[in-house]
Amino acid sequence: MQKQGSSSQAELQVAVQGVYGLTLLREVLNDQPGQAFLAFLQTLFSSASDPAQVASAYSSAWQALATVAPKEERLSGVDAWQTHVISRLLDDSNVWSTQVEYLGSEQIAATLRAQAQRELRLLQRLFQLDARTLLDLTMAAVTPTLPALREAWVPWSDLTPTTMETASTDARLVLAQSIVESSDWAEMVTPLERYWSRYGTGELSRYRALRWQPEERKLVGIAHPDRIQLTNLVGHERQQKRLRANIEHFIARLPAHDILLYGAPGTGKSSTIKALINSYADQGLSLVEIRKEEIGDLPSIVSYLRQRAPRYLIFIDDLSFEDNETSYKVLKVLLEGTAEARPGNILVCATSNRINLVKENFADRGKQSDDVNWRDTMDEKQSLANRFGLRISYLSPDQNQYLNIVQGLVQQRGLVVEEETLRERALQWERSHAGRSGRVARQFVDDLEAEVKINQNGHQAVR
């Protein structure tokens, strides 16, 4: 990356003039920080501006960059403005990026790509206007008339909170850092197209998990998704093997099945789905979480996801229907298909405490029913579960399995507890709670970990 400490004012003005050449990428700068930054530059280089106007414009740009910094990635070797430019470039939905997502890189016209290369170079010039250089120019323009401002500002260097956790995938961070280090952004065309082809465009592309907001009728990113990993789920090797194979088929654009995980509460069904997303996010897998009450919005959600680049797992947790509910028919239509082809980038995944998702009554089974076609009614209720091609059971563990889960979690967390003590305490915990499950085992180990760490501080052993 070119260092700008010795850049002349004339060279900086040339960089600013490049804004007028942005055609495909003009929206990259069309947000509050971008507009505040451009307004500051125009004020700085305008012969009609007085020092107070320059100072005010600089302060406005500083504030705007600080406002968005907590939402952006932490990158090495760049300041707040430079980080913001890269973030906006990756998220930008424009003619070029959306064609790449919907049609594929091989369909992009040579003229469009050539224009994109030229604009990337123009944008890079603006990117290279670093914080130290701009503050020095501001001070030179302001302090001769307003000497009290000599100590007014520090450069807008790294404004991202040091402990900030983002929802960005590793692939996004790697690409962002490679753009930082590139000497010629025109050479980033292929990496950018590869990224958009897998993860999509727009702000939602930075998230590995999305949630449907019915009030606003749109998808929003989940900023702090559960980071659980498959290795954290002890005792689910059989289920994980089948799920991994299905997801890998899906990502590879091979035939794959909708998924139903059913079994006792606390056995790890929903945790497994979240862990799968974390395992395959960098391969383009995303989660779309909806509630049962939002099933009626499935057609709108599917319409939005159609032709997008990522592979989406539409996730409905704790799914079941009472016998008088009919909203399950919307889900059944999606699973079964209609005259309109279902998008190939969507799988439906549901968890439930029972295999028959629609509640049955004994009256449904014949003699007590007033329904002449009672068998058809019963088949209709059972048919929803049958629409899921992959149905996997999660059973409550027996005592040995429960103790194995406890032991595995203790080892993962690096806790040292005498084996007999661990066994006795784990069984005691299980008896005082709602039976055996992975959830009960995790809760026990959570409690044990807190006790161990408190005792370590007090130099006492777990008894």
XYZ file of C-alpha atoms in Angstrom:
463
model
C 0.000 0.000 0.000
C 1.330 3.417 -0.944
C 2.228 5.643 2.015
C 0.868 9.168 1.748
C 2.960 11.076 4.265
C 4.893 12.889 1.498
C 2.003 13.307 -0.969
C 1.638 16.754 -2.448
C -1.603 18.663 -2.282
C -1.822 18.477 -6.077
C -1.655 14.674 -5.971
C -4.385 14.605 -3.342
C -6.595 16.838 -5.452
C -6.191 14.438 -8.398
C -7.400 11.622 -6.136
C -10.457 13.661 -5.161
C -11.259 14.437 -8.802
C -11.449 10.692 -9.436
C -14.792 10.632 -7.604
C -16.445 12.096 -10.706
C -15.324 9.058 -12.709
C -17.055 6.513 -10.490
C -19.954 4.966 -12.390
C -20.372 1.360 -11.263
C -18.950 1.985 -7.790
C -20.410 5.405 -7.046
C -22.647 4.030 -4.258
C -19.576 2.947 -2.306
C -19.249 6.572 -1.164
C -22.969 7.297 -0.930
C -23.454 6.918 2.813
C -23.003 9.315 5.726
C -19.271 8.718 6.321
C -18.528 8.754 2.594
C -20.451 11.964 1.991
C -18.952 13.614 5.090
C -15.470 12.632 3.933
C -16.032 14.021 0.431
C -17.537 17.223 1.843
C -14.456 17.633 4.018
C -12.115 17.191 1.033
C -14.094 19.644 -1.077
C -13.986 22.181 1.751
C -10.280 21.597 2.347
C -9.347 22.190 -1.301
C -11.787 25.023 -1.969
C -10.272 28.486 -2.196
C -13.580 29.893 -0.949
C -13.475 27.982 2.353
C -12.407 29.686 5.546
C -10.543 27.860 8.373
C -13.667 27.487 10.500
C -15.450 25.675 7.659
C -12.497 23.336 7.179
C -12.401 22.579 10.915
C -16.129 21.894 11.019
C -15.994 19.633 7.972
C -13.080 17.652 9.416
C -14.916 17.197 12.720
C -18.038 15.980 10.894
C -16.042 13.400 8.928
C -14.257 12.245 12.111
C -17.590 11.773 13.902
C -19.177 9.922 10.978
C -16.296 7.436 10.756
C -16.345 6.870 14.514
C -20.082 6.154 14.383
C -19.780 3.243 11.918
C -16.460 1.845 13.172
C -18.000 -0.604 15.711
C -19.757 -2.406 12.831
C -16.664 -2.886 10.710
C -13.822 -5.376 10.585
C -10.489 -4.943 12.298
C -7.826 -4.812 9.583
C -4.055 -4.369 9.829
C -2.216 -1.339 8.466
C -5.213 0.890 7.781
C -7.125 3.701 9.444
C -10.868 4.219 9.957
C -11.459 5.804 6.532
C -9.559 3.074 4.719
C -11.379 0.323 6.632
C -14.693 1.921 5.738
C -13.883 2.093 2.009
C -13.049 -1.611 1.887
C -16.140 -2.581 3.871
C -18.358 -0.562 1.539
C -16.692 -2.054 -1.542
C -17.297 -5.622 -0.360
C -20.931 -4.875 0.494
C -21.777 -2.810 -2.582
C -24.683 -4.010 -4.741
C -24.089 -2.554 -8.176
C -24.549 -3.598 -11.798
C -21.258 -5.446 -11.793
C -21.472 -7.252 -8.428
C -25.126 -8.293 -8.791
C -24.531 -9.691 -12.278
C -21.660 -11.705 -10.851
C -23.940 -13.045 -8.102
C -26.960 -13.837 -10.278
C -25.296 -14.894 -13.528
C -21.753 -15.924 -12.632
C -18.391 -14.389 -13.531
C -18.251 -16.132 -16.875
C -21.270 -14.114 -18.066
C -19.801 -10.679 -17.321
C -19.240 -8.530 -20.401
C -15.604 -7.610 -21.042
C -16.522 -3.919 -21.244
C -18.206 -4.009 -17.823
C -15.176 -5.676 -16.261
C -12.803 -3.207 -17.905
C -14.824 -0.309 -16.458
C -14.745 -1.975 -13.039
C -10.946 -2.200 -13.205
C -10.610 1.510 -13.961
C -12.957 2.463 -11.140
C -11.148 0.257 -8.659
C -7.988 2.248 -9.402
C -9.874 5.528 -8.871
C -11.261 4.249 -5.584
C -7.801 3.126 -4.511
C -6.517 6.699 -4.836
C -9.172 7.861 -2.396
C -8.360 4.918 -0.136
C -4.720 6.046 -0.016
C -5.634 9.379 1.592
C -4.449 8.344 5.027
C -5.378 9.837 8.385
C -2.001 11.421 9.206
C -1.716 13.233 5.879
C -5.254 14.598 6.036
C -4.856 15.825 9.606
C -1.590 17.560 8.703
C -3.300 19.330 5.787
C -6.198 20.305 8.024
C -3.892 21.728 10.676
C -1.971 23.689 8.027
C -5.231 25.219 6.775
C -6.744 25.912 10.201
C -4.142 26.769 12.836
C -2.654 29.963 11.359
C -6.021 31.627 11.914
C -7.335 29.423 14.730
C -4.267 28.548 16.859
C -6.448 27.172 19.660
C -7.124 24.119 17.440
C -3.496 22.941 17.447
C -4.432 20.248 19.979
C -8.009 19.697 18.795
C -7.710 16.324 17.050
C -5.806 13.081 16.796
C -5.809 11.191 13.466
C -8.780 8.897 12.821
C -6.559 5.864 12.940
C -8.032 2.653 14.375
C -11.518 3.416 15.712
C -12.757 -0.190 15.938
C -13.277 -1.272 19.584
C -10.447 -3.584 20.619
C -12.777 -6.331 21.835
C -15.266 -5.949 18.980
C -16.599 -9.266 17.662
C -18.027 -9.135 14.142
C -20.226 -11.582 12.293
C -17.854 -11.595 9.312
C -16.672 -14.850 7.806
C -12.967 -15.649 7.708
C -13.117 -15.477 3.908
C -14.304 -11.861 4.059
C -11.491 -10.874 6.410
C -8.894 -12.559 4.201
C -10.183 -10.766 1.095
C -10.344 -7.415 2.906
C -6.745 -7.756 4.056
C -5.585 -8.720 0.569
C -7.193 -5.524 -0.786
C -5.326 -3.519 1.857
C -2.029 -5.008 0.711
C -2.692 -4.789 -3.037
C -0.580 -2.296 -4.995
C -3.102 -2.295 -7.867
C -6.790 -2.737 -7.112
C -7.530 -3.526 -10.763
C -5.973 -6.911 -10.016
C -8.644 -7.522 -7.340
C -11.389 -8.063 -9.938
C -11.089 -11.847 -9.857
C -10.954 -12.181 -6.021
C -13.949 -9.838 -5.688
C -15.975 -11.772 -8.256
C -15.073 -15.034 -6.560
C -16.281 -13.607 -3.243
C -19.596 -12.301 -4.623
C -20.193 -15.580 -6.457
C -20.117 -17.477 -3.166
C -21.313 -15.055 -0.492
C -23.524 -12.653 -2.434
C -23.707 -8.873 -2.446
C -25.166 -6.262 -0.142
C -24.786 -5.746 3.574
C -26.359 -9.113 4.435
C -23.496 -10.915 2.700
C -21.256 -10.261 5.716
C -23.496 -12.333 8.031
C -23.468 -16.106 8.421
C -26.884 -16.039 10.102
C -30.019 -14.042 9.252
C -33.383 -13.594 10.951
C -36.750 -12.768 9.396
C -38.357 -9.582 10.732
C -42.096 -9.941 9.964
C -42.967 -6.399 11.021
C -40.587 -4.934 8.462
C -40.907 -7.899 6.092
C -37.189 -8.210 5.571
C -34.173 -10.257 6.597
C -31.654 -8.797 9.032
C -28.209 -10.014 9.996
C -27.533 -11.593 13.375
C -24.565 -9.585 14.611
C -23.519 -11.999 17.355
C -24.317 -15.569 16.261
C -23.761 -18.542 18.536
C -20.133 -19.648 17.924
C -20.664 -23.265 18.972
C -18.608 -25.824 17.038
C -19.388 -29.424 16.156
C -16.440 -30.513 18.315
C -18.236 -28.992 21.320
C -21.109 -31.470 20.859
C -19.963 -34.696 22.472
C -21.869 -37.883 21.702
C -23.402 -36.838 18.382
C -20.937 -38.473 15.991
C -23.566 -40.582 14.205
C -25.891 -37.648 13.606
C -23.076 -35.320 12.597
C -21.746 -37.726 9.969
C -25.095 -37.911 8.176
C -25.676 -34.163 8.430
C -22.207 -33.298 7.169
C -22.633 -35.504 4.120
C -25.990 -33.893 3.286
C -24.671 -30.335 3.733
C -21.602 -31.058 1.621
C -23.849 -32.342 -1.176
C -25.898 -29.155 -0.885
C -22.856 -26.873 -1.047
C -21.525 -28.811 -4.034
C -24.885 -28.244 -5.796
C -25.684 -31.951 -5.714
C -29.079 -33.376 -4.677
C -29.605 -32.871 -0.946
C -32.447 -33.444 1.505
C -34.518 -31.179 3.720
C -33.719 -32.010 7.331
C -35.842 -32.915 10.352
C -34.122 -33.462 13.683
C -36.451 -34.873 16.323
C -36.113 -36.150 19.840
C -36.144 -35.256 23.526
C -35.512 -31.665 24.635
C -31.918 -30.763 25.401
C -30.345 -33.447 23.229
C -28.492 -30.992 20.961
C -30.730 -30.636 17.913
C -30.643 -26.864 17.457
C -27.035 -26.637 18.669
C -26.028 -29.035 15.901
C -27.598 -26.822 13.236
C -25.828 -23.705 14.546
C -22.541 -25.598 14.654
C -23.017 -26.768 11.059
C -23.389 -23.157 9.920
C -20.160 -22.223 11.702
C -18.361 -25.161 10.108
C -19.458 -24.370 6.552
C -19.904 -20.573 6.568
C -16.682 -20.048 4.629
C -18.021 -22.375 1.942
C -21.076 -20.166 1.438
C -23.591 -21.744 3.859
C -25.917 -19.302 5.666
C -28.701 -19.711 8.203
C -32.118 -18.059 7.879
C -33.971 -18.337 11.175
C -37.749 -18.050 11.223
C -40.332 -18.819 13.898
C -43.277 -21.109 13.469
C -45.590 -18.097 13.565
C -43.799 -16.725 10.476
C -44.270 -19.775 8.253
C -46.929 -17.881 6.303
C -44.148 -15.546 5.129
C -42.144 -18.385 3.558
C -43.126 -17.458 -0.027
C -41.763 -13.925 0.506
C -38.567 -15.229 2.092
C -37.986 -17.747 -0.685
C -38.616 -15.106 -3.329
C -35.961 -12.888 -1.757
C -33.400 -15.711 -1.568
C -33.948 -16.912 -5.121
C -30.915 -16.324 -7.343
C -28.754 -15.239 -4.414
C -25.299 -16.775 -4.286
C -25.183 -18.335 -0.778
C -26.660 -21.725 0.082
C -29.382 -21.062 2.658
C -30.624 -23.313 5.434
C -34.094 -22.078 6.438
C -34.221 -23.056 10.105
C -37.413 -23.521 12.132
C -36.714 -24.516 15.720
C -39.089 -26.457 17.980
C -41.647 -27.060 15.235
C -45.031 -28.602 15.982
C -48.672 -27.872 15.186
C -51.891 -28.373 17.070
C -54.602 -30.358 15.317
C -56.608 -27.218 14.516
C -53.692 -25.321 12.945
C -53.404 -25.187 9.167
C -50.303 -23.041 8.652
C -48.265 -26.229 8.240
C -49.720 -26.496 4.744
C -47.590 -23.529 3.626
C -44.484 -25.407 4.745
C -45.741 -28.586 3.119
C -46.135 -26.788 -0.207
C -42.548 -25.547 -0.024
C -41.262 -29.020 0.780
C -43.390 -30.695 -1.866
C -42.969 -28.098 -4.589
C -45.440 -26.265 -6.811
C -45.666 -25.343 -10.462
C -42.928 -22.793 -9.771
C -39.546 -24.459 -9.355
C -38.113 -24.259 -5.864
C -34.757 -22.425 -5.691
C -31.817 -24.785 -5.649
C -29.997 -22.714 -3.019
C -32.516 -23.471 -0.244
C -32.909 -26.346 2.192
C -35.451 -26.437 4.998
C -34.324 -27.651 8.408
C -36.623 -28.105 11.398
C -36.221 -29.439 14.919
C -39.028 -30.956 16.928
C -39.611 -32.904 20.090
C -41.765 -35.387 18.146
C -41.618 -37.110 14.781
C -45.250 -36.352 13.901
C -45.184 -32.589 13.577
C -48.981 -32.234 13.487
C -50.719 -33.356 16.670
C -52.923 -36.422 16.341
C -55.871 -37.426 18.516
C -57.249 -40.918 19.039
C -60.391 -39.646 17.338
C -58.355 -39.270 14.154
C -57.836 -43.031 14.052
C -61.292 -44.169 13.120
C -64.211 -45.215 15.242
C -64.426 -42.100 17.423
C -64.146 -39.778 14.461
C -67.014 -38.095 12.628
C -64.754 -37.783 9.614
C -65.866 -40.225 6.936
C -62.387 -40.059 5.420
C -60.596 -40.362 8.746
C -57.681 -42.310 7.296
C -57.015 -39.547 4.781
C -57.048 -37.040 7.641
C -54.522 -39.089 9.600
C -52.283 -39.527 6.532
C -52.443 -35.782 5.894
C -51.191 -35.047 9.416
C -48.381 -37.573 9.196
C -47.304 -36.558 5.708
C -45.539 -33.331 6.747
C -42.692 -35.186 8.478
C -42.410 -37.494 5.487
C -41.631 -34.508 3.260
C -38.239 -34.186 4.981
C -35.852 -36.472 3.125
C -33.391 -36.679 6.022
C -34.935 -37.481 9.394
C -32.535 -37.998 12.288
C -33.424 -38.915 15.851
C -31.783 -37.484 18.947
C -32.362 -39.816 21.885
C -31.832 -39.129 25.573
C -28.476 -40.611 26.624
C -28.250 -43.532 29.017
C -26.126 -43.174 32.117
C -22.838 -44.179 30.459
C -23.460 -41.853 27.504
C -24.329 -39.012 29.863
C -21.098 -39.518 31.811
C -19.110 -39.685 28.559
C -20.584 -36.328 27.506
C -19.628 -34.841 30.883
C -16.103 -36.239 30.614
C -15.714 -34.916 27.069
C -16.838 -31.420 28.040
C -14.533 -31.398 31.073
C -11.571 -32.317 28.852
C -12.468 -29.666 26.258
C -12.423 -26.991 28.932
C -9.175 -28.190 30.466
C -10.671 -28.879 33.902
C -8.843 -31.246 36.234
C -11.235 -33.189 38.474
C -10.688 -36.569 40.101
C -12.606 -39.214 38.100
C -14.682 -40.650 40.939
C -15.549 -37.180 42.202
C -16.632 -36.152 38.703
C -18.828 -39.240 38.314
C -20.493 -38.806 41.704
C -21.109 -35.080 41.209
C -22.439 -35.551 37.647
C -24.955 -38.196 38.722
C -26.030 -36.091 41.681
C -26.631 -33.147 39.332
C -28.612 -35.316 36.937
C -30.882 -36.612 39.719
C -31.697 -33.061 40.827
C -32.562 -31.945 37.283
C -34.941 -33.017 34.527
C -33.296 -36.280 33.565
C -30.273 -36.903 31.352
C -29.477 -34.884 28.251
C -26.613 -33.062 26.627
C -28.066 -29.821 27.970
C -28.066 -31.117 31.552
C -24.472 -32.304 31.099
C -23.402 -28.875 29.795
C -25.177 -27.106 32.656
C -23.364 -29.319 35.145
C -19.981 -28.628 33.548
C -20.743 -24.876 33.454
C -21.370 -24.997 37.186
C -18.279 -27.128 37.755
C -16.062 -24.793 35.717
C -17.164 -21.789 37.769
C -16.419 -23.700 40.979
C -12.997 -24.847 39.760
C -11.934 -21.337 38.776
C -13.127 -19.839 42.055
C -11.257 -22.537 43.969
C -8.123 -21.987 41.870
C -8.108 -18.363 42.926
C -8.500 -19.502 46.520
C -6.065 -22.440 46.097
C -8.678 -25.019 47.020
C -9.474 -28.317 45.328
C -12.861 -29.452 44.048
C -14.440 -31.853 46.479
